[in-house]
Amino acid sequence: MTVTTSATLPVTLSHHFADDLPELALDWQAEEAPDPRLLVLNQPLALELGLDPEWLRTDDGVRFLVGNLLPEGARPVAQAYAGHQFGGYSPRLGDGRALLLGELTDPAGRLHDLHLKGSGRTPFARGGDGRAVVGPMLREYVVSEAMHALGIPTTRALAVVATGRTVQRETAMPGAVLARVAASHLRVGSFQYARALAQEGPADLLPRLVEHATTRHHPQAADADHPALALFEAVVAAQADLVAQWMLVGFVHGVMNTDNVTISGQTIDYGPCAFLEAFDPATTFSSIDEGGRYAYGNQPQIAEWDLARLAEALLPLLHDDEAAAITMATTALRGFAPRYAAAWDAGWRAKLGLVGDDPAHAAVVDDFLTILQTETPDLTSFLVRLADGTARDHVLDVAAFDAWHTRWQALGPDLGLMARTNPVRIPRNHLVEEALAAATDGDLGRLAPLLAAVTAPYGQAQGLDRFALPAPASAGSYVTYCGT
Ligand code: AMP
Ligand code: MG
């Protein structure tokens, strides 16, 4: 018996997802971690969730964090979903190495999924070993917490626990489990799966999924004349806003498959993601993205493509007549581009310190973007330098920069607004790699300073200068790997 339950744990897990959508929930348990050791605990998040960090650090708490000790009544499940991966459809993906332990209710009464990654094979594992290793799980921890600190909707990381098991990758690596917290794990692929299943099985599955998703994430859609259409419109808006925020900080998700696009509008699944250094729209970091499908500059169009797959899954609920349903879906999806453009424009105006509604702003933003594209500076530090007056030292075409700079200065940019909207410290690839390589070798000493830096992204900070600098040229180009 690997999993024990106890009536006395200071935590309660509900199972609304498994109750409402049993067709998408397969009862399953985490495999035993032979020697679980807490590597990092997110104390502020634990407190926000109403969990006791001291208890989470105990042996029982750590066994809870790997799914080996559960409160009585918990019902862990592997979730079923489908997905388009790099454009190709897989009808059955699902949690191959993950589990939804259940839902936590925070002190304000909000529900959060508590989910494990690396908790062992499930019936969805196909050829995979069901496991995860220390480096990539710490990477998700660091990058998702950085995103949260940047104010970008994201799943959060509660803890990473080393399992004490050796996992075979290219070499033997220490195994780990990430405990992740999300508004939910409903994704476009959940709807694709439900649509396919409903064709042969329960006719009410798709409406039930819509109702569950609406209640949890977009409750205003329930009161609309057409709730399924309103849900779709709400997801389109949430994703347009989300991807605009990624683009404004140079975040490249790297694997925007439909199973990695949430209904909540949170960023999910930190695999081959990374932040831009040089501002080049063609940037990809993922070793397997040879065609550049998920390159930085493609992300808005790809999000729209993924949302079209959600629309297809929802068609039977939009209208009995398929042609009419397609028209409704297409019209709603057309809302993506203007919503995205508005968020992107507003974001750039703030990053350039432009306040108020001056018709001159649009051209100054556009011309700044042209400078970024021709000069390809390190995005993050260039914006900091723009505010402190040293950007000019980092351009080749000084005359063009000066001409633009004069027009920009004439608009009276608000430096305080710039300081609040342009991060100084992001997870720099070389520094993340350095900290994770050390952690994989058992040295956690570089993790805490990295986390301190990226969870305080704005403003100058004593002792954190190296986290504000671009990679030295010697660092070479950066490659990330999926599914690790
Ligand atoms: P991801 O690329 O992490 O979004 O995963 C895509 C699919 O592959 C999901 O169904 C995962 O559960 C599955 N998967 C990834 N890695 C593993 C693994 N090591 N063992 C089993 N399934 C995996
Ligand atoms: Mg995924």
Short mmCIF file of C-alpha atoms and ligand atoms in Angstrom, two decimals:
data_model
loop_
_atom_site.label_atom_id
_atom_site.label_comp_id
_atom_site.label_asym_id
_atom_site.label_seq_id
_atom_site.Cartn_x
_atom_site.Cartn_y
_atom_site.Cartn_z
CA MET A 1 0.00 0.00 0.00
CA THR A 2 1.77 3.13 -1.13
CA VAL A 3 -0.89 5.69 -0.26
CA THR A 4 -2.15 6.09 3.27
CA THR A 5 -5.12 8.18 4.29
CA SER A 6 -5.58 9.89 7.61
CA ALA A 7 -8.48 11.61 9.29
CA THR A 8 -6.23 13.96 11.23
CA LEU A 9 -4.28 15.87 8.58
CA PRO A 10 -4.62 19.67 8.74
CA VAL A 11 -5.83 19.86 5.14
CA THR A 12 -9.01 19.06 3.24
CA LEU A 13 -9.28 18.17 -0.43
CA SER A 14 -12.55 18.33 -2.31
CA HIS A 15 -13.25 16.59 -5.62
CA HIS A 16 -15.71 18.71 -7.54
CA PHE A 17 -13.99 17.97 -10.84
CA ALA A 18 -14.15 14.20 -10.36
CA ASP A 19 -17.77 14.41 -9.18
CA ASP A 20 -18.98 16.68 -11.97
CA LEU A 21 -17.00 15.10 -14.80
CA PRO A 22 -16.33 11.44 -14.03
CA GLU A 23 -15.81 10.76 -17.75
CA LEU A 24 -12.69 12.95 -17.60
CA ALA A 25 -11.38 11.64 -14.26
CA LEU A 26 -9.67 8.34 -13.72
CA ASP A 27 -9.19 7.35 -10.08
CA TRP A 28 -5.48 6.87 -9.57
CA GLN A 29 -2.75 7.14 -6.96
CA ALA A 30 0.75 8.51 -6.79
CA GLU A 31 3.57 6.00 -6.75
CA GLU A 32 5.59 5.75 -3.59
CA ALA A 33 8.54 8.09 -3.20
CA PRO A 34 11.21 5.96 -1.51
CA ASP A 35 12.93 8.82 0.30
CA PRO A 36 11.04 12.10 -0.13
CA ARG A 37 13.01 15.25 0.69
CA LEU A 38 11.62 18.75 0.49
CA LEU A 39 13.78 20.87 -1.84
CA VAL A 40 11.74 24.04 -1.80
CA LEU A 41 8.46 25.12 -0.23
CA ASN A 42 6.54 28.22 -1.25
CA GLN A 43 5.72 29.57 2.17
CA PRO A 44 3.79 32.69 1.01
CA LEU A 45 1.64 30.56 -1.30
CA ALA A 46 1.02 27.98 1.44
CA LEU A 47 -0.21 30.77 3.70
CA GLU A 48 -2.41 32.25 0.96
CA LEU A 49 -4.01 28.84 0.56
CA GLY A 50 -4.59 28.50 4.30
CA LEU A 51 -2.06 25.66 4.60
CA ASP A 52 0.34 25.40 7.53
CA PRO A 53 3.91 25.69 6.19
CA GLU A 54 5.35 24.19 9.38
CA TRP A 55 3.24 21.10 8.89
CA LEU A 56 4.16 20.87 5.20
CA ARG A 57 7.81 20.66 6.29
CA THR A 58 7.19 17.66 8.55
CA ASP A 59 7.59 14.07 7.33
CA ASP A 60 3.82 13.80 7.01
CA GLY A 61 3.62 17.12 5.19
CA VAL A 62 6.27 16.05 2.68
CA ARG A 63 4.48 12.71 2.12
CA PHE A 64 1.32 14.73 1.47
CA LEU A 65 3.20 16.85 -1.09
CA VAL A 66 4.05 13.73 -3.11
CA GLY A 67 0.57 12.24 -2.81
CA ASN A 68 1.62 9.39 -0.50
CA LEU A 69 -0.38 10.57 2.53
CA LEU A 70 -3.81 12.02 1.90
CA PRO A 71 -6.60 13.39 4.02
CA GLU A 72 -9.55 11.05 4.33
CA GLY A 73 -12.07 11.63 1.57
CA ALA A 74 -9.51 12.75 -1.01
CA ARG A 75 -10.03 11.31 -4.47
CA PRO A 76 -6.93 11.77 -6.64
CA VAL A 77 -7.51 11.41 -10.37
CA ALA A 78 -5.59 11.44 -13.61
CA GLN A 79 -7.37 13.80 -15.98
CA ALA A 80 -8.27 12.81 -19.53
CA TYR A 81 -7.78 15.31 -22.32
CA ALA A 82 -6.94 15.40 -26.00
CA GLY A 83 -4.78 17.89 -27.81
CA HIS A 84 -3.23 19.22 -30.96
CA GLN A 85 0.53 18.91 -30.52
CA PHE A 86 2.49 20.96 -33.07
CA GLY A 87 -0.67 20.96 -35.18
CA GLY A 88 -1.25 17.18 -35.14
CA TYR A 89 -4.23 15.81 -33.23
CA SER A 90 -3.87 13.23 -30.44
CA PRO A 91 -7.31 12.08 -29.31
CA ARG A 92 -6.01 10.73 -25.99
CA LEU A 93 -3.27 12.52 -24.10
CA GLY A 94 -4.24 12.95 -20.46
CA ASP A 95 -2.14 13.10 -17.31
CA GLY A 96 0.57 10.58 -18.12
CA ARG A 97 2.74 11.55 -15.18
CA ALA A 98 0.48 13.85 -13.23
CA LEU A 99 -2.43 13.67 -10.81
CA LEU A 100 -5.08 16.03 -9.60
CA LEU A 101 -4.95 15.40 -5.83
CA GLY A 102 -8.07 17.47 -5.35
CA GLU A 103 -9.20 21.01 -4.74
CA LEU A 104 -8.14 23.26 -1.89
CA THR A 105 -10.43 25.99 -0.62
CA ASP A 106 -8.52 29.10 0.41
CA PRO A 107 -9.57 31.32 3.33
CA ALA A 108 -11.55 33.53 0.91
CA GLY A 109 -13.52 30.48 -0.26
CA ARG A 110 -11.89 30.18 -3.68
CA LEU A 111 -11.10 26.75 -5.14
CA HIS A 112 -7.62 25.82 -6.35
CA ASP A 113 -6.46 22.58 -7.93
CA LEU A 114 -3.64 20.85 -6.12
CA HIS A 115 -1.84 18.85 -8.74
CA LEU A 116 1.31 16.73 -8.88
CA LYS A 117 3.72 16.41 -11.77
CA GLY A 118 6.10 13.44 -11.77
CA SER A 119 3.93 11.23 -9.54
CA GLY A 120 4.30 8.03 -11.56
CA ARG A 121 2.82 6.32 -14.58
CA THR A 122 -0.92 6.45 -15.18
CA PRO A 123 -2.99 4.71 -17.86
CA PHE A 124 -2.30 7.81 -20.01
CA ALA A 125 1.48 7.37 -19.82
CA ARG A 126 1.90 5.69 -23.23
CA GLY A 127 5.67 5.15 -23.54
CA GLY A 128 6.62 7.54 -20.75
CA ASP A 129 8.02 6.57 -17.36
CA GLY A 130 5.62 8.80 -15.44
CA ARG A 131 8.44 10.59 -13.72
CA ALA A 132 10.04 13.99 -13.57
CA VAL A 133 13.49 15.12 -12.50
CA VAL A 134 14.80 17.82 -10.18
CA GLY A 135 16.07 20.33 -12.77
CA PRO A 136 12.90 20.77 -14.85
CA MET A 137 10.62 20.77 -11.80
CA LEU A 138 12.68 23.51 -10.17
CA ARG A 139 12.59 25.34 -13.51
CA GLU A 140 8.81 25.32 -13.45
CA TYR A 141 8.94 26.53 -9.85
CA VAL A 142 11.28 29.43 -10.67
CA VAL A 143 9.65 30.54 -13.90
CA SER A 144 6.03 30.25 -12.73
CA GLU A 145 6.80 32.21 -9.55
CA ALA A 146 8.61 34.82 -11.66
CA MET A 147 5.53 35.12 -13.88
CA HIS A 148 3.33 35.53 -10.83
CA ALA A 149 5.60 38.28 -9.52
CA LEU A 150 5.34 39.99 -12.91
CA GLY A 151 1.57 40.07 -12.43
CA ILE A 152 0.92 37.54 -15.21
CA PRO A 153 -1.82 34.95 -14.60
CA THR A 154 -0.18 31.60 -14.01
CA THR A 155 -0.31 28.33 -12.18
CA ARG A 156 1.86 28.48 -9.07
CA ALA A 157 4.41 26.17 -7.54
CA LEU A 158 3.79 25.05 -3.97
CA ALA A 159 6.77 22.74 -3.55
CA VAL A 160 9.36 20.56 -5.20
CA VAL A 161 10.17 17.32 -3.42
CA ALA A 162 13.04 15.03 -4.42
CA THR A 163 11.68 11.49 -4.47
CA GLY A 164 14.91 9.66 -3.64
CA ARG A 165 14.55 7.69 -6.87
CA THR A 166 16.96 7.78 -9.77
CA VAL A 167 15.31 8.50 -13.09
CA GLN A 168 16.86 7.62 -16.40
CA ARG A 169 17.08 10.48 -18.88
CA GLU A 170 20.09 11.03 -21.13
CA THR A 171 21.94 10.26 -17.94
CA ALA A 172 20.70 9.11 -14.53
CA MET A 173 19.01 12.04 -12.76
CA PRO A 174 17.47 12.61 -9.34
CA GLY A 175 13.66 12.25 -9.50
CA ALA A 176 11.31 14.93 -8.21
CA VAL A 177 7.65 15.80 -7.87
CA LEU A 178 6.28 19.31 -8.34
CA ALA A 179 3.18 20.25 -6.35
CA ARG A 180 1.38 22.78 -8.52
CA VAL A 181 -1.59 24.99 -7.74
CA ALA A 182 -3.92 26.20 -10.48
CA ALA A 183 -7.30 27.89 -10.82
CA SER A 184 -8.04 24.58 -12.56
CA HIS A 185 -6.48 22.27 -15.10
CA LEU A 186 -9.30 22.61 -17.62
CA ARG A 187 -7.80 23.24 -21.02
CA VAL A 188 -8.82 23.41 -24.65
CA GLY A 189 -7.89 19.73 -24.87
CA SER A 190 -10.44 18.87 -22.16
CA PHE A 191 -13.18 20.18 -24.46
CA GLN A 192 -11.74 18.39 -27.48
CA TYR A 193 -11.79 15.14 -25.51
CA ALA A 194 -15.33 15.71 -24.22
CA ARG A 195 -16.62 16.57 -27.68
CA ALA A 196 -15.22 13.33 -29.13
CA LEU A 197 -16.50 11.23 -26.23
CA ALA A 198 -19.96 12.81 -26.31
CA GLN A 199 -20.39 11.68 -29.93
CA GLU A 200 -20.66 8.08 -28.74
CA GLY A 201 -21.43 8.46 -25.04
CA PRO A 202 -23.25 10.76 -22.65
CA ALA A 203 -24.96 13.55 -24.57
CA ASP A 204 -24.83 15.84 -21.55
CA LEU A 205 -21.04 15.64 -21.09
CA LEU A 206 -20.20 18.73 -23.10
CA PRO A 207 -22.89 20.93 -21.48
CA ARG A 208 -21.77 19.66 -18.07
CA LEU A 209 -18.18 20.60 -18.86
CA VAL A 210 -19.30 24.05 -20.00
CA GLU A 211 -21.25 24.51 -16.80
CA HIS A 212 -18.34 23.36 -14.60
CA ALA A 213 -15.87 25.63 -16.42
CA THR A 214 -18.25 28.59 -16.35
CA THR A 215 -18.95 28.29 -12.63
CA ARG A 216 -15.28 28.03 -11.87
CA HIS A 217 -13.74 30.61 -14.15
CA HIS A 218 -16.18 32.83 -15.95
CA PRO A 219 -19.34 32.94 -13.80
CA GLN A 220 -20.67 36.03 -15.59
CA ALA A 221 -21.14 33.84 -18.70
CA ALA A 222 -23.82 31.82 -16.89
CA ASP A 223 -26.17 34.82 -16.99
CA ALA A 224 -25.69 35.47 -20.70
CA ASP A 225 -28.41 34.75 -23.28
CA HIS A 226 -26.13 32.08 -24.70
CA PRO A 227 -23.91 30.69 -21.92
CA ALA A 228 -21.75 28.40 -24.11
CA LEU A 229 -21.01 31.25 -26.52
CA ALA A 230 -20.35 33.60 -23.61
CA LEU A 231 -17.91 31.09 -22.12
CA PHE A 232 -16.07 30.91 -25.43
CA GLU A 233 -15.93 34.70 -25.66
CA ALA A 234 -14.60 34.89 -22.10
CA VAL A 235 -11.82 32.39 -22.85
CA VAL A 236 -10.92 34.27 -26.04
CA ALA A 237 -10.64 37.50 -24.03
CA ALA A 238 -8.64 35.88 -21.21
CA GLN A 239 -6.18 34.29 -23.63
CA ALA A 240 -5.79 37.49 -25.67
CA ASP A 241 -4.95 39.40 -22.49
CA LEU A 242 -2.62 36.64 -21.29
CA VAL A 243 -0.60 36.32 -24.47
CA ALA A 244 -0.26 40.12 -24.70
CA GLN A 245 1.27 40.07 -21.22
CA TRP A 246 3.70 37.33 -22.26
CA MET A 247 4.72 39.35 -25.30
CA LEU A 248 5.31 42.51 -23.27
CA VAL A 249 7.94 40.79 -21.09
CA GLY A 250 9.40 38.63 -23.86
CA PHE A 251 8.10 35.31 -22.55
CA VAL A 252 8.21 32.42 -25.02
CA HIS A 253 5.98 29.58 -23.84
CA GLY A 254 7.49 27.12 -26.26
CA VAL A 255 4.77 24.49 -26.46
CA MET A 256 1.40 26.11 -27.07
CA ASN A 257 -0.36 22.86 -27.87
CA THR A 258 -4.10 22.87 -27.23
CA ASP A 259 -3.57 20.74 -24.11
CA ASN A 260 -1.45 23.57 -22.70
CA VAL A 261 -4.01 26.35 -23.21
CA THR A 262 -6.16 26.87 -20.13
CA ILE A 263 -9.81 27.84 -19.86
CA SER A 264 -8.97 29.98 -16.82
CA GLY A 265 -6.51 32.16 -18.74
CA GLN A 266 -3.57 31.13 -16.57
CA THR A 267 -0.21 30.27 -18.09
CA ILE A 268 0.37 26.54 -17.69
CA ASP A 269 3.06 23.97 -18.35
CA TYR A 270 6.54 25.38 -18.08
CA GLY A 271 8.49 23.01 -20.27
CA PRO A 272 10.68 24.53 -22.97
CA CYS A 273 9.78 28.12 -22.05
CA ALA A 274 12.29 30.96 -21.73
CA PHE A 275 12.52 34.74 -21.85
CA LEU A 276 13.84 36.61 -24.85
CA GLU A 277 17.15 38.28 -24.54
CA ALA A 278 17.73 39.83 -27.99
CA PHE A 279 14.43 41.14 -29.34
CA ASP A 280 13.99 38.82 -32.30
CA PRO A 281 10.43 37.68 -33.14
CA ALA A 282 11.77 34.44 -34.67
CA THR A 283 13.21 33.32 -31.31
CA THR A 284 12.44 29.76 -30.20
CA PHE A 285 14.24 27.92 -27.44
CA SER A 286 12.66 24.48 -27.74
CA SER A 287 14.86 21.74 -29.16
CA ILE A 288 11.89 20.12 -30.89
CA ASP A 289 10.34 23.26 -32.42
CA GLU A 290 12.31 23.01 -35.63
CA GLY A 291 9.79 24.92 -37.72
CA GLY A 292 9.53 27.76 -35.22
CA ARG A 293 5.78 27.18 -34.86
CA TYR A 294 5.87 28.50 -31.30
CA ALA A 295 8.39 31.30 -31.86
CA TYR A 296 7.98 34.50 -29.84
CA GLY A 297 6.39 36.46 -32.68
CA ASN A 298 3.94 33.67 -33.58
CA GLN A 299 2.35 33.37 -30.16
CA PRO A 300 -0.72 35.57 -30.74
CA GLN A 301 -1.64 33.78 -33.97
CA ILE A 302 -1.05 30.39 -32.37
CA ALA A 303 -3.30 31.26 -29.44
CA GLU A 304 -6.00 32.17 -31.92
CA TRP A 305 -5.47 28.87 -33.75
CA ASP A 306 -5.77 26.97 -30.48
CA LEU A 307 -8.96 28.86 -29.63
CA ALA A 308 -10.40 27.87 -33.01
CA ARG A 309 -10.00 24.26 -31.84
CA LEU A 310 -11.99 25.14 -28.71
CA ALA A 311 -14.66 26.67 -30.91
CA GLU A 312 -14.86 23.46 -32.95
CA ALA A 313 -15.35 21.43 -29.80
CA LEU A 314 -18.17 23.74 -28.70
CA LEU A 315 -20.03 23.88 -32.05
CA PRO A 316 -22.89 21.50 -31.08
CA LEU A 317 -23.72 23.79 -28.16
CA LEU A 318 -23.66 26.98 -30.17
CA HIS A 319 -26.45 26.17 -32.63
CA ASP A 320 -28.34 23.12 -33.95
CA ASP A 321 -27.52 24.22 -37.47
CA GLU A 322 -23.80 23.70 -38.01
CA ALA A 323 -23.40 26.55 -40.49
CA ALA A 324 -25.01 28.93 -38.02
CA ALA A 325 -22.81 27.57 -35.23
CA ILE A 326 -19.68 28.14 -37.32
CA THR A 327 -20.73 31.72 -38.03
CA MET A 328 -21.23 32.37 -34.33
CA ALA A 329 -17.86 30.83 -33.44
CA THR A 330 -16.04 32.72 -36.17
CA THR A 331 -17.57 36.02 -35.11
CA ALA A 332 -16.56 35.42 -31.49
CA LEU A 333 -13.04 34.39 -32.47
CA ARG A 334 -12.69 37.61 -34.45
CA GLY A 335 -12.74 39.32 -31.08
CA PHE A 336 -9.29 37.94 -30.34
CA ALA A 337 -7.24 40.22 -32.59
CA PRO A 338 -8.65 43.58 -31.41
CA ARG A 339 -8.58 42.49 -27.77
CA TYR A 340 -4.96 41.40 -28.13
CA ALA A 341 -4.01 44.59 -29.97
CA ALA A 342 -5.62 46.76 -27.29
CA ALA A 343 -3.73 44.96 -24.51
CA TRP A 344 -0.45 45.10 -26.42
CA ASP A 345 -0.85 48.83 -27.21
CA ALA A 346 -1.86 49.74 -23.67
CA GLY A 347 1.05 47.67 -22.36
CA TRP A 348 3.59 49.40 -24.58
CA ARG A 349 2.29 52.84 -23.76
CA ALA A 350 2.77 52.05 -20.06
CA LYS A 351 6.23 50.57 -20.65
CA LEU A 352 7.23 53.81 -22.40
CA GLY A 353 5.71 55.85 -19.58
CA LEU A 354 3.04 57.40 -21.80
CA VAL A 355 0.02 58.50 -19.79
CA GLY A 356 -3.29 59.80 -21.07
CA ASP A 357 -4.82 59.72 -24.51
CA ASP A 358 -2.51 61.60 -26.87
CA PRO A 359 -2.82 60.79 -30.59
CA ALA A 360 1.00 61.06 -30.84
CA HIS A 361 1.48 57.99 -28.63
CA ALA A 362 0.67 55.36 -31.26
CA ALA A 363 3.42 56.45 -33.66
CA VAL A 364 6.00 56.74 -30.89
CA VAL A 365 5.19 53.19 -29.78
CA ASP A 366 5.33 51.89 -33.37
CA ASP A 367 8.65 53.56 -34.05
CA PHE A 368 10.08 52.21 -30.81
CA LEU A 369 9.08 48.71 -31.89
CA THR A 370 10.89 49.32 -35.18
CA ILE A 371 14.02 50.29 -33.23
CA LEU A 372 13.70 47.07 -31.21
CA GLN A 373 13.41 45.00 -34.38
CA THR A 374 16.37 46.60 -36.13
CA GLU A 375 18.67 46.92 -33.12
CA THR A 376 17.61 43.61 -31.45
CA PRO A 377 18.84 44.73 -28.02
CA ASP A 378 18.38 42.70 -24.87
CA LEU A 379 14.71 43.58 -24.33
CA THR A 380 14.64 43.74 -20.54
CA SER A 381 17.80 45.76 -19.91
CA PHE A 382 17.18 48.06 -22.88
CA LEU A 383 13.91 49.22 -21.35
CA VAL A 384 15.60 49.79 -18.00
CA ARG A 385 18.31 51.77 -19.80
CA LEU A 386 15.73 53.80 -21.64
CA ALA A 387 14.48 55.03 -18.28
CA ASP A 388 17.94 55.67 -16.81
CA GLY A 389 19.20 57.46 -19.93
CA THR A 390 21.86 54.95 -21.05
CA ALA A 391 19.98 53.15 -23.85
CA ARG A 392 21.74 55.31 -26.47
CA ASP A 393 25.03 53.56 -25.67
CA HIS A 394 23.49 50.27 -26.80
CA VAL A 395 22.26 51.13 -30.29
CA LEU A 396 24.06 51.10 -33.64
CA ASP A 397 21.92 53.68 -35.45
CA VAL A 398 22.37 56.51 -32.97
CA ALA A 399 20.83 59.14 -35.26
CA ALA A 400 17.57 57.19 -35.62
CA PHE A 401 17.49 56.56 -31.89
CA ASP A 402 18.11 60.24 -31.07
CA ALA A 403 15.34 61.38 -33.42
CA TRP A 404 12.91 58.98 -31.80
CA HIS A 405 14.13 59.87 -28.30
CA THR A 406 13.44 63.57 -28.84
CA ARG A 407 9.84 62.87 -29.87
CA TRP A 408 9.40 60.52 -26.91
CA GLN A 409 10.83 62.99 -24.40
CA ALA A 410 8.50 65.68 -25.71
CA LEU A 411 5.59 63.53 -24.51
CA GLY A 412 6.86 63.74 -20.92
CA PRO A 413 7.21 60.03 -20.09
CA ASP A 414 6.37 59.04 -16.52
CA LEU A 415 9.45 57.34 -15.11
CA GLY A 416 7.54 55.94 -12.15
CA LEU A 417 5.13 54.16 -14.50
CA MET A 418 8.09 52.80 -16.46
CA ALA A 419 9.67 51.47 -13.28
CA ARG A 420 6.43 49.68 -12.40
CA THR A 421 5.96 48.12 -15.83
CA ASN A 422 9.49 47.20 -16.96
CA PRO A 423 11.01 44.39 -14.92
CA VAL A 424 14.69 44.64 -14.05
CA ARG A 425 15.07 40.98 -13.11
CA ILE A 426 13.63 38.12 -15.15
CA PRO A 427 14.68 34.45 -15.08
CA ARG A 428 17.78 34.79 -17.24
CA ASN A 429 18.43 31.52 -18.98
CA HIS A 430 22.10 31.22 -18.01
CA LEU A 431 21.34 31.95 -14.35
CA VAL A 432 18.42 29.52 -14.23
CA GLU A 433 20.59 26.84 -15.81
CA GLU A 434 23.45 27.51 -13.39
CA ALA A 435 21.15 27.21 -10.35
CA LEU A 436 19.41 24.07 -11.63
CA ALA A 437 22.61 22.31 -12.59
CA ALA A 438 23.94 22.91 -9.08
CA ALA A 439 20.65 21.72 -7.53
CA THR A 440 20.75 18.55 -9.62
CA ASP A 441 24.18 17.91 -8.11
CA GLY A 442 22.77 18.40 -4.63
CA ASP A 443 23.77 22.04 -4.07
CA LEU A 444 20.66 24.15 -3.45
CA GLY A 445 22.68 27.25 -2.56
CA ARG A 446 22.04 29.10 -5.82
CA LEU A 447 18.30 28.58 -5.82
CA ALA A 448 17.33 30.98 -3.03
CA PRO A 449 19.14 34.04 -4.50
CA LEU A 450 17.66 33.30 -7.93
CA LEU A 451 14.17 33.03 -6.47
CA ALA A 452 14.69 36.19 -4.45
CA ALA A 453 15.71 38.03 -7.63
CA VAL A 454 12.93 36.87 -9.94
CA THR A 455 10.16 37.19 -7.38
CA ALA A 456 11.11 40.88 -6.92
CA PRO A 457 11.31 41.86 -10.58
CA TYR A 458 10.82 45.62 -10.32
CA GLY A 459 13.14 48.38 -9.16
CA GLN A 460 16.79 48.37 -8.21
CA ALA A 461 17.78 45.93 -5.46
CA GLN A 462 20.94 45.65 -3.42
CA GLY A 463 23.12 42.65 -4.15
CA LEU A 464 21.05 41.43 -7.11
CA ASP A 465 22.93 43.20 -9.92
CA ARG A 466 24.02 40.05 -11.71
CA PHE A 467 20.37 39.05 -12.15
CA ALA A 468 19.73 42.24 -14.10
CA LEU A 469 22.36 41.65 -16.77
CA PRO A 470 22.02 39.86 -20.10
CA ALA A 471 23.93 36.64 -20.62
CA PRO A 472 27.61 37.13 -21.42
CA ALA A 473 28.38 36.40 -25.07
CA SER A 474 30.23 33.28 -23.91
CA ALA A 475 26.92 31.77 -22.74
CA GLY A 476 26.07 30.85 -26.35
CA SER A 477 22.54 30.20 -27.58
CA TYR A 478 20.02 28.63 -25.30
CA VAL A 479 18.10 25.41 -25.93
CA THR A 480 15.36 23.92 -23.76
CA TYR A 481 13.94 20.42 -23.75
CA CYS A 482 10.36 19.20 -23.48
CA GLY A 483 8.85 16.41 -21.40
CA THR A 484 11.78 16.07 -19.04
P1 AMP B 1 3.60 18.10 -21.91
O1 AMP B 1 4.56 18.21 -23.05
O2 AMP B 1 4.26 18.15 -20.56
O3 AMP B 1 2.44 19.04 -22.02
O4 AMP B 1 3.01 16.62 -21.98
C1 AMP B 1 2.32 16.12 -23.08
C2 AMP B 1 1.78 14.75 -22.76
O5 AMP B 1 2.83 13.81 -22.51
C3 AMP B 1 0.89 14.70 -21.53
O6 AMP B 1 -0.12 13.77 -21.80
C4 AMP B 1 1.85 14.22 -20.46
O7 AMP B 1 1.18 13.62 -19.37
C5 AMP B 1 2.69 13.23 -21.23
N1 AMP B 1 4.02 13.02 -20.64
C6 AMP B 1 5.07 13.87 -20.65
N2 AMP B 1 6.14 13.33 -20.03
C7 AMP B 1 5.77 12.11 -19.57
C8 AMP B 1 6.43 11.05 -18.85
N3 AMP B 1 7.69 11.15 -18.45
N4 AMP B 1 5.71 9.94 -18.58
C9 AMP B 1 4.44 9.83 -18.98
N5 AMP B 1 3.77 10.76 -19.66
C10 AMP B 1 4.42 11.90 -19.97
MG MG B 2 0.94 19.69 -20.89
#
